[in-house]
């Protein structure tokens, strides 16, 4: 997720801002996308349990992860259950409906064969979502994906990132490659790990991308339909190597900041503070951990010993990933820890909730039904053949447990690939 992996938090505000911010209004040069909607994939066969429905046409919104601009957040799914469809079947999107929630029948399969831009005539085999925000400022969320373009090992490798633009009918048209000017690149590392945010405070969505040790590529939005930043792209200093989303306004100055980790796994991390020139100022440093999250409680670092809060208190909760959201709608940020076989919740970022809503991988936290409480979306997989999984939407509740014991909605990602020809 990603993208849309976690909740974006503005610490200085009184409420939680859900997912990555769609920071711009309804203007821009998206005339092509406005006149083109995707053609839904027809799913047939015994695995096609839910009939596919057309994507409702929207007019643009500021809602996070709203690819068709109808005011309802949509869900991105990267790991699709499939057999015989190569290494990567593509990316699935389930579209939401205002005051109703996610509708599995309103879905879209973004396969690399159909949606990826080729490099030297070669369609990428890998196609994974990385981040989402309204990059061209037209009111429709766009999706940033990573690919595996061919590379001969000489000089700087090609940019593996592509943008899939949203439109009134959802994601439309082939992806375009993110254009990173030479002056904004450094070294021979792959320019990847994109993070969305308004890092210069102009109200437009920007991208921060890994350059190499000691540098980040800052790409100020809005972006053109050809994938180029309209602002002046530049290198900014970094004390780490891996920018990690989501962005958050950690210091409350009105610009987004980005966490930069020293490396993957358990690592120290530092916040790069946003400003007029992008995230160019080093902020607070955090101890080694597998993940860091921000909220009304300040900061939380997931370590081998538990969750270490800004106050120095350690909560007895372990895992490998932290997500945030307001599950009970009380205006405080809740923590969701996962990755060690079970999901654990921390109310208000300080009270460990007894028990667990089960196992699985947290893929989204957002208010899909518009009731003022975030929902927890979990994917559970099986190693059995044929490939199987289930996606559960657990509604947030104003109870001590924070989420409902039973899911409001359950479906399988195999519905995206059922009936498609195998390799």
JSON list of C-alpha atoms in Angstrom, two decimals, residues 185-338:
[
{"chain": "A", "resi": 185, "resn": "UNK", "atom": "CA", "xyz": [19.34, 12.30, -9.49]},
{"chain": "A", "resi": 186, "resn": "UNK", "atom": "CA", "xyz": [22.39, 11.08, -7.62]},
{"chain": "A", "resi": 187, "resn": "UNK", "atom": "CA", "xyz": [24.50, 7.97, -8.10]},
{"chain": "A", "resi": 188, "resn": "UNK", "atom": "CA", "xyz": [23.51, 4.77, -9.85]},
{"chain": "A", "resi": 189, "resn": "UNK", "atom": "CA", "xyz": [20.81, 3.51, -7.51]},
{"chain": "A", "resi": 190, "resn": "UNK", "atom": "CA", "xyz": [17.34, 2.75, -8.80]},
{"chain": "A", "resi": 191, "resn": "UNK", "atom": "CA", "xyz": [15.18, 5.87, -8.17]},
{"chain": "A", "resi": 192, "resn": "UNK", "atom": "CA", "xyz": [12.34, 4.27, -6.24]},
{"chain": "A", "resi": 193, "resn": "UNK", "atom": "CA", "xyz": [10.50, 4.33, -2.88]},
{"chain": "A", "resi": 194, "resn": "UNK", "atom": "CA", "xyz": [8.10, 7.19, -3.83]},
{"chain": "A", "resi": 195, "resn": "UNK", "atom": "CA", "xyz": [6.25, 9.08, -1.10]},
{"chain": "A", "resi": 196, "resn": "UNK", "atom": "CA", "xyz": [3.40, 11.53, -1.78]},
{"chain": "A", "resi": 197, "resn": "UNK", "atom": "CA", "xyz": [2.91, 14.74, 0.19]},
{"chain": "A", "resi": 198, "resn": "UNK", "atom": "CA", "xyz": [2.83, 18.53, 0.07]},
{"chain": "A", "resi": 199, "resn": "UNK", "atom": "CA", "xyz": [6.43, 19.02, 1.07]},
{"chain": "A", "resi": 200, "resn": "UNK", "atom": "CA", "xyz": [6.77, 22.67, -0.02]},
{"chain": "A", "resi": 201, "resn": "UNK", "atom": "CA", "xyz": [3.43, 23.90, 1.33]},
{"chain": "A", "resi": 202, "resn": "UNK", "atom": "CA", "xyz": [1.94, 25.16, -1.94]},
{"chain": "A", "resi": 203, "resn": "UNK", "atom": "CA", "xyz": [-1.17, 22.99, -1.72]},
{"chain": "A", "resi": 204, "resn": "UNK", "atom": "CA", "xyz": [-0.11, 20.67, -4.53]},
{"chain": "A", "resi": 205, "resn": "UNK", "atom": "CA", "xyz": [0.91, 17.02, -4.25]},
{"chain": "A", "resi": 206, "resn": "UNK", "atom": "CA", "xyz": [4.65, 16.35, -4.64]},
{"chain": "A", "resi": 207, "resn": "UNK", "atom": "CA", "xyz": [6.77, 13.21, -4.80]},
{"chain": "A", "resi": 208, "resn": "UNK", "atom": "CA", "xyz": [9.91, 12.33, -2.88]},
{"chain": "A", "resi": 209, "resn": "UNK", "atom": "CA", "xyz": [11.98, 9.51, -4.37]},
{"chain": "A", "resi": 210, "resn": "UNK", "atom": "CA", "xyz": [15.12, 7.71, -3.24]},
{"chain": "A", "resi": 211, "resn": "UNK", "atom": "CA", "xyz": [18.23, 9.01, -5.03]},
{"chain": "A", "resi": 212, "resn": "UNK", "atom": "CA", "xyz": [21.14, 7.31, -3.23]},
{"chain": "A", "resi": 213, "resn": "UNK", "atom": "CA", "xyz": [22.94, 7.55, 0.09]},
{"chain": "A", "resi": 214, "resn": "UNK", "atom": "CA", "xyz": [22.88, 11.15, 1.19]},
{"chain": "A", "resi": 215, "resn": "UNK", "atom": "CA", "xyz": [20.17, 12.39, -1.16]},
{"chain": "A", "resi": 216, "resn": "UNK", "atom": "CA", "xyz": [16.50, 12.38, -2.11]},
{"chain": "A", "resi": 217, "resn": "UNK", "atom": "CA", "xyz": [14.88, 13.52, -5.34]},
{"chain": "A", "resi": 218, "resn": "UNK", "atom": "CA", "xyz": [12.24, 16.15, -4.60]},
{"chain": "A", "resi": 219, "resn": "UNK", "atom": "CA", "xyz": [9.71, 16.40, -7.46]},
{"chain": "A", "resi": 220, "resn": "UNK", "atom": "CA", "xyz": [7.28, 19.28, -6.87]},
{"chain": "A", "resi": 221, "resn": "UNK", "atom": "CA", "xyz": [3.77, 19.03, -8.29]},
{"chain": "A", "resi": 222, "resn": "UNK", "atom": "CA", "xyz": [1.52, 19.36, -10.01]},
{"chain": "A", "resi": 223, "resn": "UNK", "atom": "CA", "xyz": [2.72, 16.89, -12.64]},
{"chain": "A", "resi": 224, "resn": "UNK", "atom": "CA", "xyz": [2.05, 16.98, -16.35]},
{"chain": "A", "resi": 225, "resn": "UNK", "atom": "CA", "xyz": [0.21, 14.19, -18.16]},
{"chain": "A", "resi": 226, "resn": "UNK", "atom": "CA", "xyz": [3.61, 13.07, -19.44]},
{"chain": "A", "resi": 227, "resn": "UNK", "atom": "CA", "xyz": [4.83, 12.37, -15.90]},
{"chain": "A", "resi": 228, "resn": "UNK", "atom": "CA", "xyz": [7.08, 15.42, -15.39]},
{"chain": "A", "resi": 229, "resn": "UNK", "atom": "CA", "xyz": [6.98, 17.72, -12.35]},
{"chain": "A", "resi": 230, "resn": "UNK", "atom": "CA", "xyz": [5.97, 21.28, -13.24]},
{"chain": "A", "resi": 231, "resn": "UNK", "atom": "CA", "xyz": [8.04, 22.75, -10.41]},
{"chain": "A", "resi": 232, "resn": "UNK", "atom": "CA", "xyz": [11.81, 22.81, -10.11]},
{"chain": "A", "resi": 233, "resn": "UNK", "atom": "CA", "xyz": [13.03, 19.33, -9.23]},
{"chain": "A", "resi": 234, "resn": "UNK", "atom": "CA", "xyz": [16.06, 19.22, -6.98]},
{"chain": "A", "resi": 235, "resn": "UNK", "atom": "CA", "xyz": [18.23, 17.03, -4.83]},
{"chain": "A", "resi": 236, "resn": "UNK", "atom": "CA", "xyz": [17.73, 17.43, -1.09]},
{"chain": "A", "resi": 237, "resn": "UNK", "atom": "CA", "xyz": [20.07, 16.09, 1.62]},
{"chain": "A", "resi": 238, "resn": "UNK", "atom": "CA", "xyz": [19.14, 12.96, 3.50]},
{"chain": "A", "resi": 239, "resn": "UNK", "atom": "CA", "xyz": [20.54, 11.22, 6.56]},
{"chain": "A", "resi": 240, "resn": "UNK", "atom": "CA", "xyz": [19.09, 7.90, 5.42]},
{"chain": "A", "resi": 241, "resn": "UNK", "atom": "CA", "xyz": [18.53, 5.76, 2.38]},
{"chain": "A", "resi": 242, "resn": "UNK", "atom": "CA", "xyz": [14.86, 4.74, 2.29]},
{"chain": "A", "resi": 243, "resn": "UNK", "atom": "CA", "xyz": [12.02, 7.30, 2.33]},
{"chain": "A", "resi": 244, "resn": "UNK", "atom": "CA", "xyz": [8.92, 5.77, 3.89]},
{"chain": "A", "resi": 245, "resn": "UNK", "atom": "CA", "xyz": [5.29, 6.82, 3.61]},
{"chain": "A", "resi": 246, "resn": "UNK", "atom": "CA", "xyz": [2.91, 8.10, 4.50]},
{"chain": "A", "resi": 247, "resn": "UNK", "atom": "CA", "xyz": [3.93, 11.73, 4.80]},
{"chain": "A", "resi": 248, "resn": "UNK", "atom": "CA", "xyz": [2.94, 13.60, 7.97]},
{"chain": "A", "resi": 249, "resn": "UNK", "atom": "CA", "xyz": [3.15, 17.18, 9.23]},
{"chain": "A", "resi": 250, "resn": "UNK", "atom": "CA", "xyz": [5.22, 16.22, 12.25]},
{"chain": "A", "resi": 251, "resn": "UNK", "atom": "CA", "xyz": [6.16, 19.74, 13.38]},
{"chain": "A", "resi": 252, "resn": "UNK", "atom": "CA", "xyz": [2.79, 21.39, 12.60]},
{"chain": "A", "resi": 253, "resn": "UNK", "atom": "CA", "xyz": [4.15, 24.05, 10.24]},
{"chain": "A", "resi": 254, "resn": "UNK", "atom": "CA", "xyz": [1.70, 23.32, 7.41]},
{"chain": "A", "resi": 255, "resn": "UNK", "atom": "CA", "xyz": [4.11, 21.35, 5.23]},
{"chain": "A", "resi": 256, "resn": "UNK", "atom": "CA", "xyz": [4.41, 17.58, 5.08]},
{"chain": "A", "resi": 257, "resn": "UNK", "atom": "CA", "xyz": [7.51, 15.84, 6.38]},
{"chain": "A", "resi": 258, "resn": "UNK", "atom": "CA", "xyz": [8.88, 12.45, 5.36]},
{"chain": "A", "resi": 259, "resn": "UNK", "atom": "CA", "xyz": [10.46, 9.70, 7.41]},
{"chain": "A", "resi": 260, "resn": "UNK", "atom": "CA", "xyz": [13.77, 8.43, 6.02]},
{"chain": "A", "resi": 261, "resn": "UNK", "atom": "CA", "xyz": [15.08, 5.09, 7.22]},
{"chain": "A", "resi": 262, "resn": "UNK", "atom": "CA", "xyz": [18.77, 4.13, 7.22]},
{"chain": "A", "resi": 263, "resn": "UNK", "atom": "CA", "xyz": [17.96, 0.86, 5.43]},
{"chain": "A", "resi": 264, "resn": "UNK", "atom": "CA", "xyz": [15.32, -1.87, 5.31]},
{"chain": "A", "resi": 265, "resn": "UNK", "atom": "CA", "xyz": [14.48, -4.10, 8.26]},
{"chain": "A", "resi": 266, "resn": "UNK", "atom": "CA", "xyz": [15.16, -2.83, 11.77]},
{"chain": "A", "resi": 267, "resn": "UNK", "atom": "CA", "xyz": [16.89, 0.53, 11.30]},
{"chain": "A", "resi": 268, "resn": "UNK", "atom": "CA", "xyz": [17.27, 3.98, 12.74]},
{"chain": "A", "resi": 269, "resn": "UNK", "atom": "CA", "xyz": [15.31, 6.73, 11.03]},
{"chain": "A", "resi": 270, "resn": "UNK", "atom": "CA", "xyz": [15.14, 10.52, 10.79]},
{"chain": "A", "resi": 271, "resn": "UNK", "atom": "CA", "xyz": [12.38, 12.91, 9.77]},
{"chain": "A", "resi": 272, "resn": "UNK", "atom": "CA", "xyz": [13.18, 15.21, 6.84]},
{"chain": "A", "resi": 273, "resn": "UNK", "atom": "CA", "xyz": [11.20, 18.40, 7.52]},
{"chain": "A", "resi": 274, "resn": "UNK", "atom": "CA", "xyz": [9.32, 20.06, 4.69]},
{"chain": "A", "resi": 275, "resn": "UNK", "atom": "CA", "xyz": [9.71, 23.72, 3.72]},
{"chain": "A", "resi": 276, "resn": "UNK", "atom": "CA", "xyz": [9.81, 26.03, 0.70]},
{"chain": "A", "resi": 277, "resn": "UNK", "atom": "CA", "xyz": [12.59, 23.92, -0.85]},
{"chain": "A", "resi": 278, "resn": "UNK", "atom": "CA", "xyz": [11.03, 20.59, 0.01]},
{"chain": "A", "resi": 279, "resn": "UNK", "atom": "CA", "xyz": [12.06, 18.18, 2.78]},
{"chain": "A", "resi": 280, "resn": "UNK", "atom": "CA", "xyz": [15.57, 19.54, 3.10]},
{"chain": "A", "resi": 281, "resn": "UNK", "atom": "CA", "xyz": [15.97, 19.96, 6.88]},
{"chain": "A", "resi": 282, "resn": "UNK", "atom": "CA", "xyz": [16.82, 17.13, 9.26]},
{"chain": "A", "resi": 283, "resn": "UNK", "atom": "CA", "xyz": [14.39, 16.71, 12.14]},
{"chain": "A", "resi": 284, "resn": "UNK", "atom": "CA", "xyz": [14.08, 14.24, 14.99]},
{"chain": "A", "resi": 285, "resn": "UNK", "atom": "CA", "xyz": [15.93, 10.93, 14.94]},
{"chain": "A", "resi": 286, "resn": "UNK", "atom": "CA", "xyz": [14.30, 7.70, 16.12]},
{"chain": "A", "resi": 287, "resn": "UNK", "atom": "CA", "xyz": [15.82, 4.48, 17.52]},
{"chain": "A", "resi": 288, "resn": "UNK", "atom": "CA", "xyz": [16.15, 1.31, 15.49]},
{"chain": "A", "resi": 289, "resn": "UNK", "atom": "CA", "xyz": [12.86, -0.34, 14.68]},
{"chain": "A", "resi": 290, "resn": "UNK", "atom": "CA", "xyz": [10.93, -1.97, 11.87]},
{"chain": "A", "resi": 291, "resn": "UNK", "atom": "CA", "xyz": [8.39, 0.86, 11.55]},
{"chain": "A", "resi": 292, "resn": "UNK", "atom": "CA", "xyz": [7.53, 4.35, 12.80]},
{"chain": "A", "resi": 293, "resn": "UNK", "atom": "CA", "xyz": [4.11, 6.02, 13.00]},
{"chain": "A", "resi": 294, "resn": "UNK", "atom": "CA", "xyz": [2.89, 9.48, 14.00]},
{"chain": "A", "resi": 295, "resn": "UNK", "atom": "CA", "xyz": [-0.32, 10.67, 15.63]},
{"chain": "A", "resi": 296, "resn": "UNK", "atom": "CA", "xyz": [-1.88, 12.79, 18.35]},
{"chain": "A", "resi": 297, "resn": "UNK", "atom": "CA", "xyz": [0.32, 10.84, 20.78]},
{"chain": "A", "resi": 298, "resn": "UNK", "atom": "CA", "xyz": [3.48, 12.02, 18.98]},
{"chain": "A", "resi": 299, "resn": "UNK", "atom": "CA", "xyz": [5.69, 9.25, 17.60]},
{"chain": "A", "resi": 300, "resn": "UNK", "atom": "CA", "xyz": [5.67, 5.48, 17.99]},
{"chain": "A", "resi": 301, "resn": "UNK", "atom": "CA", "xyz": [8.57, 3.18, 17.03]},
{"chain": "A", "resi": 302, "resn": "UNK", "atom": "CA", "xyz": [7.97, -0.55, 16.60]},
{"chain": "A", "resi": 303, "resn": "UNK", "atom": "CA", "xyz": [11.00, -2.32, 18.08]},
{"chain": "A", "resi": 304, "resn": "UNK", "atom": "CA", "xyz": [11.81, -5.88, 19.08]},
{"chain": "A", "resi": 305, "resn": "UNK", "atom": "CA", "xyz": [10.92, -4.94, 22.68]},
{"chain": "A", "resi": 306, "resn": "UNK", "atom": "CA", "xyz": [7.56, -3.34, 21.84]},
{"chain": "A", "resi": 307, "resn": "UNK", "atom": "CA", "xyz": [6.17, 0.02, 20.74]},
{"chain": "A", "resi": 308, "resn": "UNK", "atom": "CA", "xyz": [8.33, 2.84, 22.07]},
{"chain": "A", "resi": 309, "resn": "UNK", "atom": "CA", "xyz": [6.35, 6.08, 22.44]},
{"chain": "A", "resi": 310, "resn": "UNK", "atom": "CA", "xyz": [7.72, 9.62, 22.36]},
{"chain": "A", "resi": 311, "resn": "UNK", "atom": "CA", "xyz": [7.27, 9.77, 26.14]},
{"chain": "A", "resi": 312, "resn": "UNK", "atom": "CA", "xyz": [9.74, 6.87, 26.51]},
{"chain": "A", "resi": 313, "resn": "UNK", "atom": "CA", "xyz": [7.04, 4.42, 27.56]},
{"chain": "A", "resi": 314, "resn": "UNK", "atom": "CA", "xyz": [7.22, 0.97, 25.90]},
{"chain": "A", "resi": 315, "resn": "UNK", "atom": "CA", "xyz": [3.97, -0.86, 25.13]},
{"chain": "A", "resi": 316, "resn": "UNK", "atom": "CA", "xyz": [4.09, -4.70, 25.14]},
{"chain": "A", "resi": 317, "resn": "UNK", "atom": "CA", "xyz": [3.07, -5.01, 21.48]},
{"chain": "A", "resi": 318, "resn": "UNK", "atom": "CA", "xyz": [5.30, -6.53, 18.81]},
{"chain": "A", "resi": 319, "resn": "UNK", "atom": "CA", "xyz": [5.16, -6.97, 15.04]},
{"chain": "A", "resi": 320, "resn": "UNK", "atom": "CA", "xyz": [6.82, -5.63, 11.92]},
{"chain": "A", "resi": 321, "resn": "UNK", "atom": "CA", "xyz": [4.39, -2.95, 10.65]},
{"chain": "A", "resi": 322, "resn": "UNK", "atom": "CA", "xyz": [2.47, -0.06, 12.19]},
{"chain": "A", "resi": 323, "resn": "UNK", "atom": "CA", "xyz": [-0.67, 1.53, 10.78]},
{"chain": "A", "resi": 324, "resn": "UNK", "atom": "CA", "xyz": [-2.75, 4.36, 12.19]},
{"chain": "A", "resi": 325, "resn": "UNK", "atom": "CA", "xyz": [-6.36, 5.49, 12.10]},
{"chain": "A", "resi": 326, "resn": "UNK", "atom": "CA", "xyz": [-9.28, 6.65, 14.22]},
{"chain": "A", "resi": 327, "resn": "UNK", "atom": "CA", "xyz": [-11.21, 3.42, 14.63]},
{"chain": "A", "resi": 328, "resn": "UNK", "atom": "CA", "xyz": [-13.68, 4.61, 17.26]},
{"chain": "A", "resi": 329, "resn": "UNK", "atom": "CA", "xyz": [-14.17, 8.14, 15.92]},
{"chain": "A", "resi": 330, "resn": "UNK", "atom": "CA", "xyz": [-13.07, 9.91, 19.10]},
{"chain": "A", "resi": 331, "resn": "UNK", "atom": "CA", "xyz": [-10.58, 12.19, 17.30]},
{"chain": "A", "resi": 332, "resn": "UNK", "atom": "CA", "xyz": [-7.53, 10.40, 18.70]},
{"chain": "A", "resi": 333, "resn": "UNK", "atom": "CA", "xyz": [-5.07, 8.33, 16.70]},
{"chain": "A", "resi": 334, "resn": "UNK", "atom": "CA", "xyz": [-5.19, 4.57, 17.22]},
{"chain": "A", "resi": 335, "resn": "UNK", "atom": "CA", "xyz": [-2.28, 2.25, 16.41]},
{"chain": "A", "resi": 336, "resn": "UNK", "atom": "CA", "xyz": [-2.53, -1.05, 14.55]},
{"chain": "A", "resi": 337, "resn": "UNK", "atom": "CA", "xyz": [0.46, -3.40, 14.84]},
{"chain": "A", "resi": 338, "resn": "UNK", "atom": "CA", "xyz": [0.77, -6.45, 12.60]}
]
